[in-house]
DNA sequence: TAGGACGATGTTATCGATAACAACGATTGT
DNA sequence: ACAATCGTTGTTATCGATAACATCGTCCTA
């Protein structure tokens, strides 16, 4: 916002030019009330001539309605979340809703600030990515909310008004089953930032307890300080193989880390999946891009976003929506032949 | 926005409870004017007790100032743009600015709509990703803008108030030089969506003309209907190798497509870089994750975002900023030994 | 032909804050 | 001791729209 001298065109200017009252012009602009064809045309013409651009601040303030939806995700640069977001957008935008995106970086402080700032714009709805700690301030902000709140990504709990996501517990179990079926016994997990990402942690724990039920101890190699990227996967896999050279299978927090792990295993001459099985997570397009197609758990990310968005639209149109939607999960088998 | 019965707490309620006028409360809340310690404390206490949440719509409307910055990028799910965005956020958020993200999907219609909607919130600034067609409506919206406009990603032209990006022409030439130095003669380009992404197209053309200057005809295999992902890289590389089996080097639109290409070449038994050299683009972390480290052009994406954001902040604080910033580019050499 | 119903338009108050300036007591300098 | 100054606080108008209701012909029906 920066005054460039030339006063901005307001609805009043449009009305004057069209020779009607402001109210009439307002009705024409948002297609409300009943206005004669002729007047409508005049107003629209005037608006066009003057280059009128509505002021949503004023509009929303007055009507106490808005068409903006606030979304908070941990990271924009992580395909996993940005694809959920694309799903959200694909539903909301055609319906004339704006999405407003915030990036929490898994930091409860940032999340709280974002929440406060976004709510101060009185959004029509709020989509929150699940899976992180939440500050007390944030909780009380959410309690006092006056818009629907939908949780994304985390489908284990039915918090807020609705949740759309996957069951991370189921995901952990699924991987355990997959490995057990193939008679793996020496199993490891490689991940990062589990203290901040509660969803990933839940998958990890589910895997661990499913294995323990069969008398197997999961070996975990994780880092809290390194990012969840390929390079970290490489490094941690290195640590892992040094301390536990007999490992038969490794499950990674995500596909990117798994790729890093694959590249390390290749370097030291360990064949995948002959000697070591590798299982990623998310089913990103990466998994198919590498020569040794990665075994991974496919998560319908776009769909999670679109389901959440549709639920929000329903709530906004007065329908009663409750509970949660759990995304279907499946293990996608990678190469079984050696393709190193 | 949805009335839940309980009336929202306004500044007036806070003021009443603190026993001061609304104006005084307002000053306290935004740290303006000079207010006694005691009053400040009272007001803050009252605000806290009531759970007051400012209404930015009203605030911005009245002051004609806002702390929101609108950003439009082609795709959120594409790491390339989302990392630029992270750079923007890393600078703006600590300064109390909100970013407001729109996804144009390279569609001029959507971009125009987004522009209109975002400008209707009277943002403090506008960051626009360069490299796509722009509708006439969008152009006139931009002409009537009353906030600074900064162009991202495209550093070839100095449009708008400032540009921060890379020179795509330089990038194309850089790749040409790299290949020519290595005595490549049969060179191909694989890409997608060049009609919509003008930046990618410019790189392509620069490569083509640099080669032609040395008497080499660039062979291009592109698609307008497929997405710029690994799978498309695979498919197009397949087409390419069938029609031009003698190819010595392939440059891809981005790293993801290059990975797809690599995986295809591997499948049909073509060794990289022995028989065919592969050069990606962007220097994403992917490039290092694969066994045959990809040769690519490193682009400092985060930095582009942060430079743009800092320029915006300067403009907002009244400093005069002009021209453009061009990101340094360099070719990152991948494996030279065979690591298939 | 009176009395509604209805379509089209205008009037007034309000949304929740801030800008600009006025007011007022206390301090300060001469 | 009196005006000037300063720090603090309050008053009024305004930002640009919309909600709710009022108005005023016109057309229809009994």
XYZ file of C-alpha atoms (C1' of nucleotides) in Angstrom:
740
model
C 0.000 0.000 0.000
C 1.520 3.194 -1.114
C -0.288 6.309 -2.204
C 0.759 7.225 -5.720
C -1.151 10.474 -5.720
C -4.010 9.514 -8.022
C -6.828 8.699 -5.649
C -8.111 5.171 -5.814
C -11.411 4.563 -7.512
C -14.114 3.635 -5.060
C -17.568 2.248 -5.462
C -18.876 5.737 -4.938
C -17.071 7.011 -7.992
C -18.543 4.211 -10.002
C -22.021 4.951 -8.698
C -21.713 8.628 -9.457
C -20.570 7.985 -12.972
C -23.412 5.561 -13.524
C -25.847 8.027 -11.995
C -27.070 5.739 -9.235
C -26.584 5.398 -5.499
C -23.629 3.611 -3.978
C -25.895 0.910 -2.711
C -27.221 0.143 -6.146
C -23.726 -0.066 -7.529
C -22.783 -2.377 -4.687
C -25.680 -4.662 -5.478
C -24.733 -4.803 -9.115
C -21.128 -5.610 -8.368
C -21.949 -8.608 -6.267
C -25.070 -9.664 -8.104
C -27.419 -9.160 -5.180
C -30.925 -7.759 -5.005
C -32.876 -7.063 -8.130
C -31.548 -4.402 -10.421
C -32.827 -3.563 -13.893
C -30.821 -4.706 -16.856
C -30.176 -1.157 -17.907
C -28.814 -0.034 -14.571
C -26.664 -3.113 -14.324
C -25.158 -2.348 -17.651
C -24.515 1.282 -16.757
C -22.821 0.389 -13.516
C -20.670 -2.266 -15.068
C -19.696 0.076 -17.827
C -18.758 2.771 -15.341
C -16.750 0.310 -13.276
C -14.911 -0.798 -16.349
C -14.252 2.730 -17.564
C -12.840 3.809 -14.260
C -10.891 0.625 -13.726
C -12.662 -0.032 -10.481
C -11.077 -2.593 -8.189
C -13.204 -3.570 -5.184
C -11.745 -3.189 -1.745
C -12.140 -6.532 -0.028
C -11.018 -5.118 3.273
C -14.016 -2.851 3.362
C -16.319 -5.465 1.912
C -15.424 -8.179 4.363
C -15.398 -5.816 7.277
C -18.879 -4.705 6.522
C -20.444 -8.002 5.601
C -18.449 -10.015 8.123
C -17.954 -12.517 5.373
C -14.889 -13.387 3.462
C -13.787 -15.787 0.817
C -10.338 -16.375 2.075
C -9.200 -19.600 3.600
C -6.123 -19.776 5.772
C -3.855 -22.793 5.474
C -0.878 -23.575 7.668
C 1.580 -26.260 6.633
C 4.994 -27.106 8.046
C 6.972 -26.511 4.903
C 6.214 -25.210 1.471
C 9.314 -26.660 -0.080
C 8.407 -30.183 0.929
C 6.506 -31.789 -1.935
C 4.453 -33.763 0.476
C 2.757 -30.720 1.907
C 2.752 -28.670 -1.228
C 0.876 -31.392 -3.054
C -1.756 -31.456 -0.339
C -1.991 -27.743 -0.899
C -2.464 -28.191 -4.616
C -5.373 -30.467 -3.838
C -6.874 -27.791 -1.634
C -6.420 -25.125 -4.269
C -7.883 -27.222 -7.010
C -11.181 -27.305 -5.158
C -11.298 -23.881 -3.536
C -10.157 -21.667 -6.362
C -12.888 -22.648 -8.834
C -15.367 -21.755 -6.095
C -13.924 -18.300 -5.759
C -12.018 -18.826 -2.562
C -8.579 -17.464 -1.958
C -6.087 -19.508 -0.062
C -3.703 -17.866 2.245
C -0.691 -19.988 3.035
C 1.530 -19.948 6.063
C 4.674 -21.957 6.680
C 5.293 -23.020 10.260
C 8.585 -24.876 9.755
C 7.385 -27.207 12.519
C 7.945 -24.386 14.977
C 5.148 -23.939 17.531
C 6.064 -20.284 18.020
C 5.794 -19.505 14.343
C 2.593 -21.480 14.146
C 1.063 -19.432 16.917
C 2.057 -16.161 15.274
C 0.717 -17.324 11.957
C -2.528 -18.375 13.523
C -2.965 -15.023 15.189
C -2.153 -13.091 12.044
C -4.325 -15.202 9.841
C -7.291 -15.149 12.180
C -6.963 -11.398 12.349
C -8.098 -11.368 8.736
C -11.263 -13.182 9.729
C -10.950 -16.015 7.221
C -13.869 -18.125 6.095
C -12.084 -21.251 7.221
C -8.870 -22.621 8.553
C -6.936 -25.665 7.381
C -4.249 -26.785 9.753
C -1.681 -29.386 9.102
C -1.624 -31.825 11.929
C 1.378 -33.426 13.457
C 3.125 -30.791 15.450
C 3.215 -29.537 18.972
C 0.790 -26.736 19.581
C 1.366 -23.921 22.022
C -1.190 -23.031 24.668
C -1.720 -19.675 23.013
C -2.461 -21.411 19.753
C -4.932 -23.681 21.470
C -6.809 -20.826 23.006
C -6.865 -19.020 19.675
C -8.424 -22.087 18.153
C -10.975 -22.371 20.915
C -12.122 -18.832 20.329
C -12.211 -19.288 16.570
C -15.314 -18.319 14.752
C -14.742 -20.230 11.573
C -14.589 -23.914 10.706
C -11.264 -25.556 11.393
C -10.135 -28.616 9.492
C -7.103 -30.689 10.215
C -4.979 -31.915 7.367
C -2.616 -34.835 7.004
C -3.323 -36.377 10.374
C -6.189 -38.836 10.165
C -5.640 -40.639 13.423
C -7.630 -38.286 15.576
C -10.866 -36.519 14.893
C -9.969 -33.167 16.329
C -11.499 -29.859 15.347
C -14.443 -29.851 13.020
C -13.115 -32.369 10.555
C -9.910 -34.184 9.706
C -8.653 -35.411 6.377
C -5.441 -37.339 6.371
C -3.894 -40.698 6.770
C -3.661 -42.920 9.758
C 0.000 -42.832 10.586
C -0.432 -45.754 12.901
C -1.860 -47.798 10.107
C 1.026 -46.704 7.904
C 3.573 -47.914 10.448
C 1.792 -51.242 10.792
C 1.568 -51.594 7.045
C 5.304 -51.313 6.652
C 5.826 -53.792 9.477
C 3.549 -56.293 7.779
C 5.274 -55.807 4.476
C 8.672 -56.536 5.966
C 7.512 -59.424 8.132
C 5.835 -61.100 5.191
C 9.210 -61.094 3.503
C 10.820 -62.677 6.526
C 12.966 -59.730 7.463
C 14.251 -59.833 11.029
C 16.994 -57.242 11.286
C 15.065 -54.099 10.587
C 16.077 -50.468 10.905
C 14.382 -47.101 10.707
C 16.031 -43.924 9.467
C 14.418 -40.549 10.033
C 14.861 -36.974 11.175
C 13.066 -34.295 13.142
C 10.822 -36.788 14.867
C 10.513 -34.577 17.902
C 8.827 -31.906 15.895
C 6.855 -34.005 13.477
C 4.425 -35.980 15.549
C 2.956 -37.760 12.562
C 6.274 -39.197 11.506
C 6.934 -40.117 15.081
C 3.639 -41.965 15.273
C 4.524 -43.978 12.193
C 7.839 -44.805 13.748
C 6.257 -45.939 16.989
C 3.633 -48.006 15.207
C 6.335 -49.770 13.231
C 8.313 -50.336 16.387
C 5.470 -51.836 18.372
C 4.220 -53.976 15.505
C 7.690 -55.466 15.215
C 8.085 -55.893 18.920
C 4.873 -57.897 18.956
C 6.765 -60.396 16.821
C 9.790 -60.292 19.052
C 11.814 -57.985 16.833
C 13.639 -54.915 18.074
C 13.614 -52.030 15.653
C 16.937 -50.279 15.268
C 16.503 -46.567 14.871
C 18.940 -44.072 13.468
C 17.538 -40.585 13.650
C 18.687 -37.020 13.864
C 16.953 -33.992 15.272
C 19.273 -31.442 13.790
C 19.489 -32.497 10.161
C 16.749 -31.846 7.609
C 14.690 -34.642 6.173
C 16.472 -34.732 2.879
C 18.441 -37.078 0.716
C 21.780 -36.039 2.142
C 20.647 -36.780 5.675
C 19.449 -40.161 4.515
C 22.914 -40.869 3.120
C 24.676 -39.870 6.296
C 22.396 -41.692 8.681
C 22.442 -44.814 6.561
C 26.208 -44.650 6.771
C 26.085 -44.504 10.556
C 23.591 -47.291 10.595
C 25.583 -49.669 8.428
C 28.702 -49.079 10.451
C 27.069 -49.891 13.738
C 24.728 -52.591 12.418
C 26.276 -54.177 9.357
C 23.839 -57.086 9.456
C 20.740 -55.027 8.740
C 18.329 -56.630 6.264
C 15.795 -53.886 5.749
C 15.556 -50.135 6.248
C 12.442 -48.027 6.373
C 12.957 -44.312 5.785
C 10.910 -41.363 6.953
C 10.321 -40.301 3.374
C 11.300 -41.053 -0.190
C 13.947 -38.367 -0.387
C 15.831 -39.807 2.565
C 15.427 -43.264 1.096
C 17.053 -42.104 -2.114
C 19.994 -40.808 -0.148
C 20.188 -44.127 1.613
C 20.071 -46.005 -1.686
C 22.909 -43.979 -3.054
C 25.039 -44.711 0.009
C 24.294 -48.417 -0.091
C 25.255 -48.459 -3.715
C 28.526 -46.719 -3.009
C 29.638 -49.240 -0.459
C 28.559 -52.054 -2.726
C 25.476 -53.299 -0.930
C 22.883 -54.565 -3.345
C 19.273 -53.504 -3.060
C 17.018 -55.373 -2.643
C 19.237 -58.464 -2.582
C 21.101 -57.801 0.583
C 19.090 -54.938 2.028
C 15.481 -53.998 1.398
C 14.634 -50.331 1.316
C 11.191 -48.886 1.936
C 10.490 -45.194 1.553
C 7.359 -43.261 2.374
C 4.877 -41.078 0.490
C 5.007 -42.498 -2.994
C 6.405 -39.336 -4.527
C 7.286 -39.308 -8.178
C 10.904 -39.594 -7.101
C 10.393 -43.174 -6.187
C 9.910 -44.119 -9.807
C 12.600 -41.926 -11.170
C 15.524 -43.892 -9.856
C 16.893 -46.998 -11.362
C 16.193 -49.180 -8.418
C 12.550 -48.361 -8.178
C 11.873 -47.636 -4.616
C 9.410 -49.601 -2.558
C 7.291 -47.025 -0.811
C 3.931 -46.350 0.796
C 1.669 -44.461 -1.530
C -0.251 -41.599 0.042
C -2.903 -39.774 -2.011
C -1.713 -36.302 -1.124
C -3.764 -34.285 -3.588
C -6.848 -36.182 -2.552
C -6.297 -35.390 1.104
C -6.264 -31.736 0.177
C -9.316 -31.895 -2.017
C -11.329 -33.878 0.502
C -10.510 -31.324 3.172
C -11.444 -28.460 0.891
C -14.741 -30.037 -0.079
C -15.568 -30.619 3.567
C -14.897 -26.967 4.243
C -17.180 -25.889 1.418
C -19.922 -28.080 2.784
C -19.557 -26.603 6.219
C -19.656 -23.109 4.796
C -22.858 -23.865 2.969
C -24.406 -24.873 6.249
C -24.212 -28.622 5.922
C -23.222 -30.564 8.932
C -19.905 -32.314 8.495
C -18.157 -34.255 11.167
C -15.544 -36.814 11.941
C -12.694 -37.589 9.663
C -11.617 -39.050 6.381
C -8.798 -41.536 6.277
C -6.834 -41.837 3.096
C -6.360 -45.332 1.685
C -2.763 -46.490 1.922
C -0.879 -49.146 0.087
C 2.642 -50.383 -0.229
C 3.976 -49.965 -3.723
C 6.498 -52.623 -4.497
C 9.641 -51.425 -6.225
C 12.007 -53.500 -8.320
C 12.420 -57.038 -7.313
C 15.165 -57.658 -9.799
C 18.547 -56.179 -9.235
C 18.950 -53.049 -11.219
C 22.004 -51.534 -9.766
C -16.367 -16.207 9.148
C -19.288 -17.567 10.960
C -21.088 -16.014 13.892
C -21.024 -18.388 16.813
C -23.277 -16.254 18.937
C -20.749 -14.883 21.396
C -19.918 -11.462 20.043
C -16.338 -10.920 19.048
C -14.166 -8.863 21.329
C -13.350 -5.504 19.809
C -10.900 -2.829 20.722
C -13.747 -0.934 22.305
C -14.388 -3.733 24.762
C -10.744 -3.735 25.666
C -10.742 0.031 26.139
C -13.831 -0.067 28.310
C -12.404 -2.734 30.512
C -9.159 -0.823 30.864
C -11.079 2.364 31.558
C -9.638 4.353 28.670
C -10.803 5.542 25.280
C -10.696 3.365 22.195
C -8.015 5.553 20.728
C -5.734 5.064 23.672
C -6.186 1.339 23.505
C -5.433 1.436 19.804
C -2.211 3.306 20.425
C -1.136 0.829 23.035
C -1.833 -2.129 20.809
C 0.350 -0.891 18.014
C 2.922 0.890 20.135
C 2.217 4.348 18.752
C 2.062 7.721 20.466
C 3.172 8.131 24.035
C 1.163 6.318 26.636
C 2.016 6.020 30.317
C 3.420 2.757 31.547
C 0.450 2.216 33.798
C -2.139 2.690 31.086
C -0.199 0.465 28.744
C -0.193 -2.250 31.326
C -3.902 -1.899 31.996
C -4.789 -2.060 28.341
C -2.598 -5.048 27.664
C -4.010 -6.808 30.674
C -7.552 -6.131 29.522
C -6.729 -7.326 26.014
C -5.265 -10.487 27.400
C -8.149 -11.115 29.758
C -10.719 -10.712 27.034
C -8.702 -12.649 24.500
C -8.709 -9.721 22.139
C -7.737 -10.457 18.556
C -7.235 -7.383 16.374
C -9.228 -7.092 13.191
C -6.747 -6.458 10.439
C -9.479 -5.768 7.936
C -10.570 -2.741 9.915
C -7.038 -1.733 10.745
C -5.768 -1.815 7.208
C -8.870 -0.192 5.840
C -8.497 2.696 8.176
C -4.771 3.204 7.984
C -4.489 2.298 4.333
C -1.491 0.269 5.311
C -1.034 -3.418 5.458
C 1.649 -5.914 6.209
C 0.651 -8.487 3.697
C 2.623 -9.267 0.627
C 1.071 -11.049 -2.309
C 3.136 -13.611 -4.182
C 2.145 -15.388 -7.363
C 4.094 -18.398 -8.544
C 3.290 -20.910 -11.260
C 3.238 -23.976 -9.072
C 3.524 -24.632 -5.393
C 4.381 -28.272 -5.820
C 7.433 -27.521 -7.911
C 10.432 -27.328 -5.595
C 11.973 -24.711 -7.762
C 9.326 -22.151 -7.013
C 8.604 -23.259 -3.506
C 12.205 -22.769 -2.552
C 12.158 -19.249 -3.917
C 9.120 -18.785 -1.731
C 10.951 -20.067 1.303
C 13.612 -17.466 0.663
C 10.946 -14.787 0.535
C 9.352 -15.984 3.741
C 12.622 -16.205 5.581
C 13.067 -12.468 5.155
C 9.528 -11.175 5.362
C 8.191 -13.131 8.292
C 10.737 -11.942 10.848
C 9.791 -8.411 9.834
C 6.165 -9.052 10.585
C 4.948 -9.394 7.042
C 2.448 -11.973 5.962
C 2.840 -13.622 2.623
C -0.158 -14.489 0.631
C 0.510 -17.106 -2.003
C -1.260 -17.703 -5.264
C -0.698 -20.509 -7.731
C -1.175 -19.626 -11.379
C -0.389 -23.019 -12.914
C 1.089 -21.062 -15.832
C -2.432 -20.070 -16.795
C -2.820 -16.394 -17.754
C -6.505 -16.475 -16.844
C -5.849 -17.750 -13.381
C -3.035 -15.290 -12.979
C -5.321 -12.416 -13.837
C -7.956 -13.565 -11.385
C -5.375 -13.998 -8.685
C -3.970 -10.587 -9.332
C -7.367 -8.995 -9.073
C -8.252 -10.830 -5.894
C -4.946 -10.175 -4.259
C -4.856 -6.509 -5.154
C -8.349 -6.184 -3.750
C -6.780 -6.783 -0.358
C -4.514 -3.815 -0.889
C -1.251 -5.604 -0.177
C 1.924 -3.822 0.830
C 3.734 -5.321 -2.109
C 3.488 -7.785 -4.926
C 5.977 -10.441 -5.952
C 5.309 -11.928 -9.348
C 7.028 -14.862 -10.846
C 8.227 -13.997 -14.286
C 8.162 -16.197 -17.285
C 4.611 -16.499 -18.380
C 2.253 -14.819 -20.759
C 0.323 -12.019 -19.190
C -3.182 -11.043 -20.162
C -4.075 -7.484 -21.075
C -6.320 -7.275 -18.040
C -3.441 -8.300 -15.851
C -1.242 -5.689 -17.422
C -3.703 -2.938 -16.783
C -4.151 -4.111 -13.208
C -0.424 -3.850 -12.779
C -0.320 -0.401 -14.291
C -2.899 0.851 -11.842
C -1.179 -0.805 -8.926
C -0.439 1.278 -5.913
C 2.172 -0.907 -4.336
C 5.671 -1.938 -5.298
C 5.857 -4.821 -7.747
C 8.850 -7.090 -7.908
C 9.517 -9.741 -10.473
C 10.908 -13.063 -9.394
C 12.877 -15.709 -11.208
C 13.312 -13.807 -14.434
C 16.454 -11.698 -14.345
C 16.762 -10.991 -18.054
C 14.546 -7.953 -18.119
C 14.235 -5.137 -15.630
C 10.493 -4.838 -15.638
C 8.372 -3.462 -12.837
C 10.094 -1.879 -9.897
C 12.759 -4.501 -9.434
C 13.646 -7.963 -10.632
C 15.495 -10.727 -8.865
C 16.217 -13.831 -10.822
C 18.567 -15.492 -13.159
C 19.440 -14.673 -16.699
C 17.935 -17.537 -18.612
C 19.861 -16.532 -21.694
C 23.082 -16.781 -19.780
C 21.987 -20.159 -18.480
C 21.380 -21.452 -21.979
C 24.761 -20.188 -23.146
C 26.434 -21.690 -20.109
C 25.161 -25.133 -20.951
C 26.227 -24.688 -24.556
C 29.745 -23.759 -23.490
C 29.925 -26.677 -21.131
C 29.011 -29.122 -23.852
C 31.162 -27.531 -26.518
C 34.196 -27.582 -24.252
C 33.735 -31.318 -24.007
C 33.596 -31.619 -27.787
C 30.002 -32.692 -27.977
C 28.459 -32.271 -31.415
C 25.229 -34.253 -31.425
C 23.276 -32.403 -28.792
C 19.628 -32.664 -27.805
C 17.232 -30.816 -25.573
C 14.326 -32.389 -23.698
C 11.648 -30.233 -22.131
C 7.935 -29.634 -21.632
C 5.437 -26.809 -21.441
C 7.734 -24.402 -23.214
C 4.835 -22.474 -24.638
C 3.669 -21.511 -21.208
C 6.979 -21.122 -19.448
C 8.768 -18.344 -21.227
C 11.836 -18.587 -19.023
C 12.448 -22.199 -19.930
C 11.828 -21.321 -23.526
C 14.420 -18.580 -23.361
C 16.993 -21.005 -22.019
C 16.158 -23.364 -24.815
C 16.536 -20.679 -27.464
C 19.789 -19.421 -25.993
C 21.204 -22.925 -26.072
C 20.019 -23.361 -29.620
C 21.525 -20.169 -30.939
C 24.803 -20.599 -29.081
C 25.146 -24.003 -30.698
C 24.147 -22.793 -34.106
C 26.887 -20.184 -33.904
C 29.251 -23.141 -33.880
C 27.459 -24.824 -36.715
C 25.546 -27.282 -34.569
C 21.839 -27.954 -34.875
C 20.127 -28.611 -31.583
C 17.688 -31.495 -31.643
C 14.672 -30.787 -29.519
C 12.184 -33.216 -28.105
C 9.460 -31.421 -26.216
C 5.871 -31.844 -25.207
C 3.229 -29.280 -24.427
C 0.775 -31.655 -22.884
C 2.903 -33.589 -20.421
C 4.032 -32.211 -17.061
C 7.643 -31.396 -16.397
C 8.313 -34.445 -14.330
C 10.525 -37.465 -14.256
C 8.095 -39.658 -16.139
C 7.885 -37.182 -18.996
C 11.663 -37.098 -19.110
C 11.684 -40.870 -19.473
C 9.168 -40.911 -22.263
C 10.669 -38.082 -24.270
C 14.147 -39.483 -23.911
C 12.764 -42.708 -25.292
C 11.376 -40.889 -28.328
C 14.605 -39.061 -28.744
C 16.837 -42.103 -28.685
C 14.652 -43.904 -31.171
C 14.750 -41.105 -33.690
C 18.314 -39.990 -32.987
C 20.299 -42.917 -31.671
C 23.591 -41.111 -32.211
C 22.981 -38.402 -29.621
C 26.008 -37.579 -27.460
C 24.533 -35.168 -24.955
C 21.098 -34.233 -23.622
C 20.139 -31.132 -21.725
C 16.900 -31.344 -19.772
C 14.498 -28.623 -18.720
C 14.973 -29.527 -15.085
C 16.566 -32.069 -12.792
C 13.444 -34.135 -12.371
C 13.114 -34.701 -16.096
C 16.822 -35.459 -16.275
C 16.392 -38.162 -13.664
C 13.663 -39.724 -15.729
C 15.943 -39.564 -18.730
C 18.783 -41.174 -16.793
C 16.589 -44.031 -15.725
C 15.530 -44.663 -19.322
C 19.087 -44.555 -20.622
C 20.082 -47.005 -17.962
C 17.305 -49.367 -18.902
C 18.322 -49.573 -22.517
C 21.935 -50.004 -21.526
C 23.341 -46.643 -22.495
C 26.107 -45.580 -20.162
C 26.172 -42.094 -18.661
C 28.369 -40.172 -19.056
C 30.406 -42.525 -21.242
C 28.151 -42.674 -24.238
C 25.730 -39.879 -23.470
C 26.238 -36.826 -21.283
C 23.272 -35.624 -19.299
C 22.837 -32.099 -17.994
C 19.915 -31.141 -15.799
C 18.870 -27.756 -14.548
C 18.340 -26.088 -11.163
C 20.758 -27.923 -8.951
C 18.054 -29.406 -6.768
C 19.009 -31.788 -4.028
C 17.774 -34.548 -6.291
C 20.819 -34.200 -8.448
C 23.040 -35.491 -5.687
C 20.711 -38.173 -4.526
C 21.134 -40.446 -7.485
C 23.999 -42.740 -8.058
C 25.146 -41.144 -11.218
C 25.425 -37.674 -9.821
C 23.766 -35.429 -12.249
C 25.566 -32.602 -13.959
C 23.317 -29.595 -13.539
C 23.219 -25.811 -13.429
C 23.057 -24.599 -9.889
C 20.565 -21.810 -9.257
C 20.465 -20.140 -5.829
C 16.722 -20.313 -5.437
C 16.426 -19.321 -1.792
C 18.684 -16.385 -2.423
C 16.560 -15.146 -5.304
C 13.628 -15.084 -2.909
C 15.486 -13.373 -0.130
C 16.995 -10.738 -2.390
C 13.561 -9.931 -3.754
C 12.109 -9.716 -0.276
C 14.854 -7.442 0.958
C 14.372 -5.179 -2.024
C 10.701 -4.961 -1.192
C 11.437 -4.046 2.404
C 13.760 -1.311 1.250
C 11.156 0.107 -1.065
C 8.596 0.036 1.706
C 10.891 1.957 3.971
C 11.158 4.643 1.355
C 14.524 3.798 -0.104
C 14.898 3.984 -3.804
C 15.537 0.598 -5.362
C 15.773 -0.024 -9.045
C 16.951 -2.348 -11.713
C 17.530 -5.994 -11.150
C 19.630 -8.589 -9.454
C 20.982 -11.496 -11.427
C 21.762 -14.670 -9.596
C 25.195 -16.176 -10.152
C 25.028 -19.412 -12.117
C 27.434 -22.256 -12.432
C 27.542 -25.685 -13.916
C 27.973 -28.350 -11.284
C 29.807 -31.297 -12.681
C 28.388 -34.684 -11.786
C 30.225 -37.980 -11.742
C 32.938 -38.326 -14.256
C 33.520 -41.938 -13.419
C 31.002 -44.476 -14.481
C 28.734 -45.319 -11.649
C 26.008 -47.171 -13.343
C -60.924 1.920 -7.968
C -58.803 0.854 -3.516
C -55.358 -2.151 -1.549
C -51.645 -5.114 -2.019
C -47.657 -7.258 -3.975
C -43.670 -6.434 -6.240
C -39.672 -4.507 -8.618
C -36.266 -1.003 -8.441
C -33.746 2.259 -5.977
C -32.261 5.211 -2.095
C -31.244 6.345 3.094
C -29.169 5.495 7.391
C -26.436 3.092 10.490
C -22.683 0.167 11.061
C -18.490 -2.888 10.559
C -13.702 -2.081 13.752
C -10.199 0.305 13.513
C -6.907 4.801 12.771
C -5.584 9.867 11.478
C -5.651 14.304 12.835
C -6.218 17.300 16.007
C -8.088 19.148 20.419
C -7.893 19.311 25.407
C -5.963 19.242 29.797
C -2.992 18.933 33.792
C 1.812 19.107 35.150
C 6.218 20.826 34.569
C 9.510 24.265 33.181
C 11.869 28.549 32.245
C 12.249 33.409 32.917
C 3.770 34.100 38.692
C 2.541 33.369 34.011
C 3.120 31.686 29.532
C 5.190 28.053 26.924
C 5.992 23.235 26.554
C 5.346 18.540 27.062
C 3.330 14.191 27.992
C -1.156 11.947 28.017
C -5.619 11.161 26.785
C -10.008 11.984 24.375
C -13.145 13.621 20.281
C -14.548 13.592 15.666
C -14.349 12.256 11.046
C -13.172 8.794 7.946
C -11.603 4.432 5.522
C -14.929 1.733 1.597
C -18.046 -1.133 1.649
C -22.792 -3.734 3.141
C -27.239 -4.801 5.997
C -31.605 -3.540 6.945
C -35.080 -1.036 6.072
C -37.685 2.771 3.741
C -39.612 4.664 -0.411
C -42.009 5.021 -4.559
C -44.079 3.913 -8.818
C -46.510 0.219 -11.320
C -49.237 -3.476 -12.193
C -52.651 -6.699 -10.749
C -56.698 -8.273 -8.569
C -61.147 -8.202 -6.216
